[in-house]
Amino acid sequence: MTILEIELCGIKMRNPTMLAAGILGSTASSLNWAGRSGAGAVVTKSFGIEPNKGYSNPTTVEVMGGIINAVGLSNPGVNNFKLELEKLDKSVPAIASVYGANQYEFSDIVSKIENLVDAIELNVSCPHAMGGCGSAIGQDPNLTADIVRTVKKNVKIPVIVKLTPNVTDIVEIAQYAEDAGADALTLINSMGPGMKIDIETGIPILKNRVGGLSGPAIKPIAIRCVFDVFESVDIPIIGVGGIRDYKDVLEFLYAGAQCVQIGTSIMYEGMDIFTNINNGLRRFMDKKGYGSVDEIVGIAH
Amino acid sequence: MNIPRIVKIKQIINESPTVKTFIFDWDVKDEIPGQFMMVWNFNNEKPMSISYIDPVKNEIGISIRNIGKFTKQIHNLCEGDKLGLRGPYGRGFHIAGSKILVVGGGIGMAPIIAFSDKASGMGIEVHIISAATTHNELLFNDRIEKSDAKLLTCTDDGTSGFCGFGTDLAEKTLSEIDYDMVICCGPEVMMKKLFDIVEKFKIPAQFSMERYMKCGMGLCGQCCVDNVGWRICVEGPVFWTDELRMINEFGQYRRDSSGVKHNIP
Ligand SMILES: Cc1cc2nc3c(=O)[nH]c(=O)nc-3n(C[C@H](O)[C@H](O)[C@H](O)COP(=O)(O)O)c2cc1C
């Protein structure tokens, strides 16, 4: 009998799949729905101090192998988001994804919601954030470390750092985050940014012109990031980028991820994706004689 | 793929002092009344109900009320100008029963007329309650007259038909005539009132909801509704009464582009 349960930083999950940040997840209702649909844990949409309208439409457009998006971290701000977190049904662990411009903003937000979630994911990796947020931080190892250190000082629950692949050496940033006290790493946020131009008019389709690339197209890069970082850090890794079926999940686990997040492929597969992936995983592992997810983490090394 | 297709405006129809219909050549496949298109004017992109589907001429149309910056920009366009369209999106109206009451308020008539044309074309007996502020804002009267559907008009100022709320006329009609089903699209306050009425009469009904929308492809979560979490752009915009019972924000509040809640109305 294969067991899909895992434990991440002391948090028990019934299976290794999570809803990724920013795909649904702006409300308790949609997070609870993902939980009911089979996700092992849910991550919220990233939120900041103040309400943020994000960019105007078009904010998303499909490309070969995925989409590019510049939603622009729209969110109702921490005080409104707190009311949503209070309505979580707690059927599965919930992780709050937060963003800010500096360590003070991060600490301020996190201290307001720490008691309502099981862990924090620091978004220092959004490729289309405004005002010095997102990857402006995550591309700098020192800025990243400062924020991790400050947040860690202020909270008791696990702190996960979500990194951008849009750097020369993701391993260096990962090590800085680990040294600063990160409890786990999420790899990777969307790539690029990329652009799509309409050929009739010559106009870039996204209002922000550029946006982060996500979906199956980025999976090989995400796998490589997980593989490389696994070799050089000791904290757990959450793999994300382009997962569409259980085979993709296996690749991430083999590369060294302890669990995974799923985002863009909900567009292709709907909310059944979690259950379908978990069924596929269970069947595959049964056939191969694997008893638990932990047995296969990192076997590509 | 979820990419805007650039189309020329083939025809513009002035429906009322504030509403225009824009017709496009479109390879009609399985477009269903109640579904919507994401309309890109090379500046912004918004969801618009399909108001016209002609699978023979291969045309679709959308009807737009001039109420803000985006809709004004589109109203200023001429025949031959271009727009980007992607879709159709969402779950449209289900056609069932042999006698249907459809209720449309204001620009909510857009998906209603597409439904009525299709259902009455199939031989279903359709009665339409078309509600507007005043007589020259009543939409699609000519199309309804050309079809087999029966029109009951209703205006706030009494300049045409029943004087008062569309919901009052609907309640009166429902108490006099038996229908298999009710279809409705209009301001949410009106839909909530009608929802309570059809619950009382125990008639199955479908309502088309609207929420702030960004991606239209089921990812961003902007249009998710409480408490079920469903996406207006995928699971909606059309919901049956038994589903609406679980959408407890219906008639109560809606979220803006940042996700902050605002009470209705
Ligand atoms: C529409 C959209 C919104 C996103 N919003 C966020 C966000 O708010 N915070 C974040 O950390 N990542 C965000 N992401 C990135 C995803 O969480 C994920 O890292 C990325 O899309 C790769 O995974 P995928 O290919 O499974 O989508 C977003 C992605 C998409 C497509």
XYZ file of C-alpha atoms and ligand atoms in Angstrom:
597
model
C 0.000 0.000 0.000
C 1.394 3.316 -1.106
C 1.104 6.237 1.259
C 0.904 9.693 -0.274
C 1.064 11.517 3.056
C 4.080 13.688 3.624
C 5.369 16.041 6.267
C 6.790 19.400 5.306
C 8.500 21.405 8.061
C 6.358 19.543 10.568
C 3.138 20.209 8.629
C 1.289 17.014 7.756
C -0.147 16.863 4.235
C -2.428 14.081 2.968
C -0.693 14.187 -0.417
C 2.223 16.086 -1.985
C 0.184 18.493 -4.159
C -0.601 22.122 -3.329
C -2.461 24.897 -5.084
C 0.237 27.374 -6.249
C 0.142 31.040 -5.242
C -1.938 33.317 -7.463
C -4.021 30.670 -9.147
C -7.442 31.312 -7.590
C -6.632 31.687 -3.880
C -7.714 35.321 -3.405
C -10.588 34.225 -1.206
C -11.231 31.648 1.499
C -13.950 30.205 -0.742
C -11.622 29.366 -3.601
C -8.919 28.035 -1.246
C -11.466 25.811 0.504
C -12.663 24.627 -2.900
C -9.124 23.604 -3.882
C -8.913 21.689 -0.608
C -12.217 19.948 -1.325
C -10.936 19.170 -4.828
C -8.049 17.123 -3.480
C -5.102 19.491 -2.957
C -2.907 18.433 -0.050
C -2.381 22.069 0.966
C -3.247 25.491 -0.404
C -1.223 28.644 -0.916
C -2.995 31.997 -1.003
C -2.676 34.635 -3.681
C 0.208 36.903 -2.647
C -0.960 39.876 -0.622
C 0.691 43.051 0.597
C 0.025 45.900 3.017
C -2.411 47.936 0.943
C -5.138 46.982 -1.533
C -3.649 46.727 -5.030
C -5.687 46.773 -8.236
C -2.842 45.260 -10.267
C -2.431 45.994 -13.955
C -5.276 46.657 -16.387
C -6.379 43.956 -18.784
C -5.250 42.127 -20.774
C -3.396 40.594 -17.836
C -3.040 37.115 -19.307
C -2.577 35.593 -22.737
C -1.968 32.023 -23.799
C 1.269 31.037 -25.546
C 2.628 27.699 -26.711
C 3.073 25.583 -23.594
C 1.422 27.905 -21.121
C 0.518 31.516 -20.539
C 2.177 34.813 -19.817
C 0.596 36.917 -17.097
C 0.987 40.355 -15.619
C -1.819 40.352 -13.102
C 0.381 42.636 -11.019
C -0.198 41.087 -7.594
C -3.726 42.432 -7.266
C -5.034 41.839 -3.756
C -7.266 43.551 -1.194
C -4.443 44.210 1.307
C -3.593 42.381 4.509
C -6.472 43.729 6.608
C -9.090 42.478 4.150
C -7.174 39.301 3.450
C -7.133 38.553 7.148
C -10.934 38.294 7.054
C -10.606 35.699 4.304
C -8.020 33.688 6.242
C -10.401 33.603 9.201
C -12.904 31.784 6.975
C -10.570 28.973 5.919
C -12.198 25.659 6.742
C -8.840 24.182 7.797
C -9.513 20.923 5.988
C -5.979 21.158 4.613
C -2.933 23.196 5.681
C -2.900 26.771 4.385
C 0.161 28.791 3.475
C -0.012 32.574 3.218
C 1.950 34.043 0.332
C 3.015 37.594 1.114
C 4.939 40.299 -0.680
C 6.422 43.633 0.289
C 9.083 46.138 -0.673
C 11.346 45.618 2.358
C 11.767 43.604 5.556
C 9.561 45.978 7.567
C 6.604 45.545 5.245
C 7.062 41.779 5.225
C 7.256 41.598 9.027
C 4.281 43.885 9.456
C 2.087 41.729 7.201
C 3.253 38.422 8.591
C 2.718 39.435 12.214
C -0.939 40.223 11.430
C -1.800 36.806 10.029
C 0.669 34.383 11.583
C -1.934 32.794 13.851
C -4.299 32.071 10.952
C -2.092 29.921 8.712
C 0.293 26.980 8.932
C 3.236 28.589 7.140
C 4.341 31.694 5.276
C 5.648 31.793 1.731
C 7.690 34.892 0.951
C 7.135 35.998 -2.612
C 10.426 37.607 -3.550
C 10.152 36.327 -7.072
C 7.214 37.801 -8.986
C 8.657 38.966 -12.335
C 6.092 41.733 -12.891
C 5.715 43.345 -9.457
C 5.696 47.109 -8.998
C 7.689 49.308 -6.616
C 10.729 47.173 -5.840
C 8.747 44.087 -4.825
C 9.029 40.556 -6.149
C 12.045 39.526 -8.169
C 13.680 42.916 -7.607
C 14.378 41.425 -4.167
C 14.823 37.788 -5.104
C 17.509 38.528 -7.651
C 19.692 39.982 -4.899
C 21.028 37.429 -2.393
C 21.617 40.035 0.321
C 18.197 41.655 0.100
C 16.642 38.197 0.158
C 18.640 37.185 3.208
C 17.754 40.421 5.061
C 14.056 39.808 4.590
C 14.235 36.128 5.562
C 16.248 36.959 8.679
C 13.847 39.678 9.820
C 10.721 37.645 9.158
C 12.192 34.594 10.903
C 12.887 36.713 13.971
C 9.240 37.747 14.098
C 7.314 34.538 13.511
C 7.160 31.047 14.921
C 5.551 29.223 12.012
C 7.690 27.884 9.132
C 8.933 30.425 6.603
C 9.202 29.268 3.002
C 11.020 31.397 0.436
C 9.844 31.316 -3.161
C 12.647 31.974 -5.612
C 12.865 33.275 -9.147
C 14.617 31.292 -11.867
C 15.531 34.558 -13.574
C 19.019 34.749 -12.069
C 22.465 33.622 -13.110
C 22.880 31.278 -10.174
C 19.781 30.161 -8.286
C 21.929 27.990 -6.010
C 23.652 31.041 -4.526
C 20.309 32.703 -3.672
C 18.999 29.434 -2.245
C 22.036 29.148 0.031
C 21.674 32.747 1.224
C 18.021 32.066 2.038
C 18.935 28.884 3.907
C 21.697 30.601 5.869
C 19.276 33.389 6.786
C 17.002 30.798 8.378
C 14.503 29.782 5.698
C 12.659 26.580 6.615
C 11.966 25.554 3.013
C 12.236 26.824 -0.552
C 9.655 26.988 -3.311
C 11.158 26.707 -6.805
C 10.180 28.375 -9.172
C 8.074 31.458 -9.803
C 7.098 32.318 -13.383
C 9.900 32.995 -15.857
C 11.029 35.820 -18.036
C 9.284 38.146 -18.310
C 8.111 37.278 -21.788
C 6.080 39.093 -24.436
C 3.481 38.230 -27.045
C 2.759 40.571 -29.957
C -0.444 40.540 -31.974
C 0.521 40.088 -35.624
C -2.452 41.990 -37.086
C -1.798 45.176 -35.175
C 1.798 44.865 -33.971
C 0.687 45.588 -30.396
C 2.046 43.634 -27.397
C -1.100 41.952 -26.059
C -0.497 42.321 -22.323
C -1.304 45.813 -21.064
C 1.934 45.666 -19.079
C 3.571 44.492 -22.313
C 5.550 41.817 -20.483
C 4.525 39.061 -18.112
C 5.775 35.941 -16.369
C 5.791 32.710 -18.359
C 4.231 29.696 -16.653
C 2.896 26.303 -17.645
C 4.388 23.163 -19.190
C 6.932 25.191 -21.193
C 8.906 26.081 -18.051
C 8.977 22.619 -16.497
C 12.441 21.551 -17.697
C 13.927 24.686 -16.173
C 12.049 24.196 -12.916
C 13.289 20.608 -12.744
C 16.865 21.749 -13.286
C 16.512 24.408 -10.571
C 15.197 21.840 -8.085
C 17.939 19.380 -9.038
C 20.751 21.925 -8.603
C 19.442 23.420 -5.377
C 18.843 19.954 -3.864
C 22.578 19.265 -4.169
C 23.527 22.323 -2.159
C 20.933 22.930 0.565
C 19.543 20.797 3.388
C 16.091 22.370 3.747
C 13.070 20.894 1.935
C 12.176 22.011 -1.569
C 8.684 22.546 -2.989
C 8.747 22.120 -6.762
C 6.523 24.176 -9.052
C 6.433 24.982 -12.744
C 4.463 23.349 -15.528
C 3.034 20.342 -13.710
C 0.111 18.865 -15.639
C 0.067 15.167 -14.685
C 1.518 12.700 -12.194
C 4.552 12.039 -14.392
C 5.550 15.668 -14.046
C 5.221 15.334 -10.281
C 7.471 12.260 -10.312
C 10.165 14.211 -12.147
C 10.061 16.920 -9.490
C 10.227 14.372 -6.675
C 13.130 12.543 -8.345
C 14.935 15.878 -8.765
C 14.625 16.460 -5.021
C 11.311 18.192 -4.325
C 9.455 16.948 -1.272
C 6.140 18.119 -2.624
C 4.823 20.226 -5.480
C 2.525 23.106 -6.381
C 0.200 23.291 -9.363
C -0.936 26.454 -11.105
C -1.400 27.094 -14.814
C -2.472 23.569 -15.754
C -5.751 24.155 -13.922
C -6.585 26.011 -17.137
C -6.299 22.761 -19.089
C -7.433 20.209 -16.518
C -9.815 22.057 -14.205
C -9.924 21.557 -10.451
C -9.945 17.760 -10.833
C -6.217 18.005 -11.533
C -5.326 17.351 -7.879
C -7.338 14.156 -7.576
C -6.238 12.916 -11.004
C -2.569 13.496 -10.197
C -2.832 11.822 -6.812
C -4.577 8.799 -8.300
C -1.899 8.546 -10.982
C 0.873 8.862 -8.416
C -0.622 6.190 -6.209
C -1.026 3.765 -9.102
C 2.501 4.362 -10.375
C 4.099 3.994 -6.963
C 2.077 0.869 -6.223
C 3.263 -0.690 -9.448
C 6.878 0.219 -8.735
C 6.621 -0.974 -5.158
C 7.295 2.384 -3.508
C 5.745 2.629 -0.063
C 5.925 6.393 0.470
C 6.718 9.650 -1.268
C 9.843 10.132 0.851
C 11.390 7.032 -0.727
C 11.535 8.656 -4.139
C 12.597 12.185 -3.245
C 15.958 12.898 -4.864
C 16.506 9.523 -6.503
C 17.818 11.248 -9.637
C 20.991 12.124 -7.731
C -6.037 29.006 -27.550
C -6.816 31.897 -25.240
C -5.494 34.542 -27.618
C -7.498 37.450 -29.026
C -8.497 36.990 -32.661
C -8.583 40.287 -34.547
C -11.923 40.877 -36.241
C -13.441 43.756 -38.216
C -16.692 45.282 -37.071
C -19.014 44.209 -39.879
C -22.093 46.079 -38.788
C -23.150 48.413 -35.979
C -26.805 48.520 -34.927
C -28.090 51.392 -32.783
C -30.419 49.605 -30.367
C -31.244 52.563 -28.125
C -29.781 55.967 -27.241
C -27.201 54.157 -25.061
C -26.804 50.675 -26.563
C -25.129 49.505 -29.757
C -24.745 46.009 -31.157
C -21.524 45.094 -32.956
C -21.622 42.242 -35.462
C -18.562 40.246 -36.564
C -17.792 37.452 -38.963
C -17.046 34.485 -36.725
C -16.581 30.809 -37.324
C -19.555 29.746 -35.187
C -19.010 26.323 -33.634
C -20.596 25.719 -30.274
C -21.291 29.263 -29.065
C -24.188 29.096 -26.616
C -26.449 31.928 -25.434
C -25.240 32.993 -21.992
C -21.578 32.582 -22.885
C -19.357 35.638 -23.168
C -16.396 36.929 -25.149
C -13.344 38.777 -23.836
C -13.261 41.950 -25.917
C -9.920 43.719 -26.435
C -9.857 47.234 -27.874
C -6.043 47.324 -27.842
C -6.191 49.274 -24.606
C -8.270 47.248 -22.162
C -10.117 43.937 -22.216
C -13.551 43.178 -20.711
C -16.116 40.386 -20.776
C -19.239 40.946 -22.907
C -22.208 38.596 -23.337
C -22.882 37.243 -26.776
C -26.179 38.788 -27.904
C -26.393 37.354 -31.399
C -25.361 34.007 -32.862
C -25.978 33.111 -36.499
C -24.492 29.699 -37.321
C -25.639 29.972 -40.956
C -24.196 33.383 -41.794
C -21.316 32.655 -39.402
C -21.743 35.838 -37.411
C -21.802 36.734 -33.755
C -22.674 39.979 -32.033
C -22.168 41.703 -28.721
C -24.279 44.530 -27.359
C -22.700 47.248 -25.268
C -24.199 50.003 -23.131
C -22.146 53.168 -23.013
C -21.468 53.482 -19.283
C -17.751 54.134 -18.842
C -14.393 54.733 -20.448
C -14.045 51.342 -22.109
C -17.598 51.137 -23.430
C -17.365 54.726 -24.685
C -14.196 53.911 -26.626
C -16.020 51.012 -28.253
C -19.090 53.134 -29.015
C -16.819 55.551 -30.858
C -15.704 52.822 -33.288
C -17.079 52.569 -36.831
C -17.887 49.693 -39.143
C -14.605 48.358 -40.509
C -12.680 49.147 -37.296
C -10.991 46.269 -35.507
C -11.361 44.598 -32.123
C -9.744 41.533 -30.567
C -12.092 38.767 -29.441
C -11.375 35.585 -27.512
C -13.859 33.023 -26.369
C -16.545 31.878 -26.086
C -16.137 31.459 -22.335
C -18.199 30.074 -19.513
C -21.273 27.913 -19.236
C -24.286 29.249 -21.102
C -28.005 28.731 -20.599
C -29.330 25.219 -20.716
C -32.393 24.915 -22.956
C -35.059 22.708 -21.392
C -38.838 22.637 -21.171
C -41.520 23.588 -23.631
C -42.685 26.864 -22.131
C -40.146 29.324 -20.785
C -40.407 32.752 -19.195
C -37.339 34.893 -19.847
C -36.732 38.109 -17.948
C -34.185 40.715 -19.012
C -33.410 44.012 -17.335
C -31.489 46.764 -19.130
C -28.365 45.525 -20.884
C -29.098 42.136 -19.288
C -31.280 41.675 -22.379
C -28.097 40.910 -24.374
C -27.782 37.185 -23.501
C -31.581 36.983 -23.105
C -32.240 37.884 -26.743
C -29.685 35.314 -27.925
C -31.426 32.701 -25.777
C -34.914 33.709 -26.854
C -34.003 33.612 -30.558
C -32.535 30.144 -30.170
C -35.268 28.675 -27.975
C -38.181 30.079 -29.962
C -36.435 28.962 -33.158
C -36.527 25.440 -31.744
C -40.285 25.661 -31.317
C -40.253 26.331 -27.589
C -42.896 28.747 -26.360
C -40.993 31.765 -25.044
C -42.485 34.709 -23.183
C -40.146 37.642 -22.689
C -40.377 40.279 -20.009
C -38.166 43.097 -21.234
C -37.589 45.762 -18.611
C -36.023 49.191 -19.100
C -36.094 52.662 -17.583
C -38.147 54.111 -20.432
C -39.666 53.073 -23.782
C -36.767 54.010 -26.058
C -34.348 52.025 -23.863
C -36.265 48.786 -24.461
C -33.864 46.575 -26.395
C -34.310 44.240 -29.365
C -38.088 44.778 -29.791
C -37.717 44.321 -33.556
C -35.856 41.036 -33.164
C -38.433 39.742 -30.711
C -41.283 40.712 -33.022
C -39.640 38.836 -35.897
C -39.404 35.699 -33.748
C -42.190 33.543 -32.342
C -41.548 34.776 -28.818
C -44.203 36.810 -27.044
C -43.070 40.190 -25.708
C -44.218 41.827 -22.480
C -42.607 45.224 -21.977
C -42.102 46.944 -18.691
C -40.788 50.449 -17.986
C -39.991 52.369 -14.826
C -41.859 55.417 -16.114
C -44.776 53.587 -17.711
C -44.021 54.831 -21.219
C -44.392 51.289 -22.544
C -46.235 48.285 -21.187
C -46.314 47.519 -17.475
C -45.337 50.462 -15.257
C -43.005 49.302 -12.494
C -40.422 46.641 -11.793
C -39.843 43.712 -14.140
C -39.950 41.483 -11.096
C -43.475 42.629 -10.244
C -44.618 41.830 -13.761
C -42.816 38.482 -13.546
C -44.555 37.635 -10.284
C -47.929 38.532 -11.767
C -47.209 36.490 -14.906
C -45.978 33.485 -12.927
C -49.157 33.484 -10.853
C -51.300 33.418 -13.999
C -49.358 31.083 -16.320
C -47.478 27.823 -15.730
C -43.912 27.749 -17.042
C -41.376 24.919 -17.132
C -38.459 27.220 -16.514
C -37.385 30.839 -15.964
C -34.291 32.506 -17.447
C -33.003 35.840 -16.199
C -30.247 38.377 -16.681
C -30.245 41.906 -15.345
C -29.058 44.046 -12.455
C -28.247 41.806 -9.499
C -30.839 43.452 -7.242
C -33.488 42.511 -9.782
C -32.132 38.967 -10.180
C -32.123 38.468 -6.413
C -35.767 39.570 -6.246
C -36.703 37.225 -9.070
C -34.717 34.426 -7.433
C -36.882 34.775 -4.323
C -40.015 34.780 -6.477
C -39.134 31.616 -8.457
C -38.173 29.890 -5.221
C -41.656 30.678 -3.956
C -43.241 29.301 -7.141
C -40.805 26.351 -7.089
C -39.858 26.787 -10.741
C -36.366 25.843 -11.929
C -34.517 28.936 -13.127
C -31.183 30.044 -14.481
C -29.548 33.388 -13.795
C -26.522 34.949 -15.448
C -24.156 36.555 -12.934
C -21.445 39.124 -13.436
C -18.276 39.794 -11.475
C -15.035 41.705 -12.048
C -13.041 39.593 -14.437
C -9.397 39.523 -15.414
C -8.092 36.413 -17.147
C -11.364 34.823 -18.322
C -9.612 31.448 -18.429
C -10.127 30.243 -14.906
C -6.762 31.060 -13.369
C -6.585 34.441 -11.655
C -9.434 33.844 -9.205
C -10.746 37.397 -9.490
C -14.316 36.276 -10.284
C -14.618 33.496 -7.669
C -17.801 33.707 -5.601
C -18.490 32.912 -1.937
C -18.940 30.408 -0.384
C -18.410 27.792 -3.040
C -15.409 29.418 -4.717
C -16.688 28.781 -8.241
C -15.384 30.940 -11.069
C -17.919 33.075 -12.928
C -15.745 32.662 -16.045
C -15.778 28.838 -16.014
C -18.473 27.364 -13.772
C -20.675 30.413 -14.526
C -21.761 32.907 -15.600
C -25.074 31.016 -15.724
C -26.224 29.225 -12.570
C -29.325 27.226 -11.709
C -31.307 28.215 -8.641
C -30.026 25.229 -6.671
C -26.479 26.432 -7.342
C -27.297 30.049 -6.534
C -28.551 28.940 -3.143
C -24.922 28.059 -2.392
C -23.573 31.351 -3.746
C -24.331 33.399 -0.685
C -22.758 36.597 -1.992
C -25.453 36.673 -4.717
C -27.431 39.865 -4.223
C -25.243 40.805 -1.252
C -21.785 41.983 -2.330
C -19.177 41.858 -5.070
C -15.417 42.316 -5.204
C -13.587 45.004 -7.194
C -10.347 44.673 -9.158
C -8.249 44.507 -5.997
C -10.614 42.052 -4.337
C -12.156 44.534 -1.873
C -15.836 43.797 -1.190
C -18.636 46.253 -1.988
C -22.254 45.837 -1.010
C -24.975 45.475 -3.658
C -26.456 47.874 -4.552
C -2.153 34.087 -13.134
C -0.970 33.788 -12.241
C -0.819 34.479 -11.045
C 0.257 34.201 -10.207
N 0.354 34.892 -9.024
C 1.366 34.582 -8.170
C 1.446 35.215 -6.908
O 0.599 36.029 -6.521
N 2.483 34.896 -6.095
C 3.432 33.971 -6.460
O 4.325 33.710 -5.666
N 3.362 33.339 -7.637
C 2.357 33.624 -8.503
N 2.288 32.965 -9.699
C 3.300 31.962 -10.036
C 2.827 30.549 -9.711
O 2.570 30.394 -8.338
C 3.865 29.504 -10.143
O 5.063 29.698 -9.444
C 4.171 29.578 -11.628
O 3.013 29.882 -12.366
C 4.739 28.263 -12.160
O 3.865 27.174 -11.931
P 2.788 26.643 -13.014
O 3.519 26.450 -14.300
O 2.229 25.393 -12.433
O 1.767 27.720 -13.126
C 1.222 33.228 -10.569
C 1.065 32.548 -11.774
C -0.011 32.799 -12.612
C -0.144 32.032 -13.893
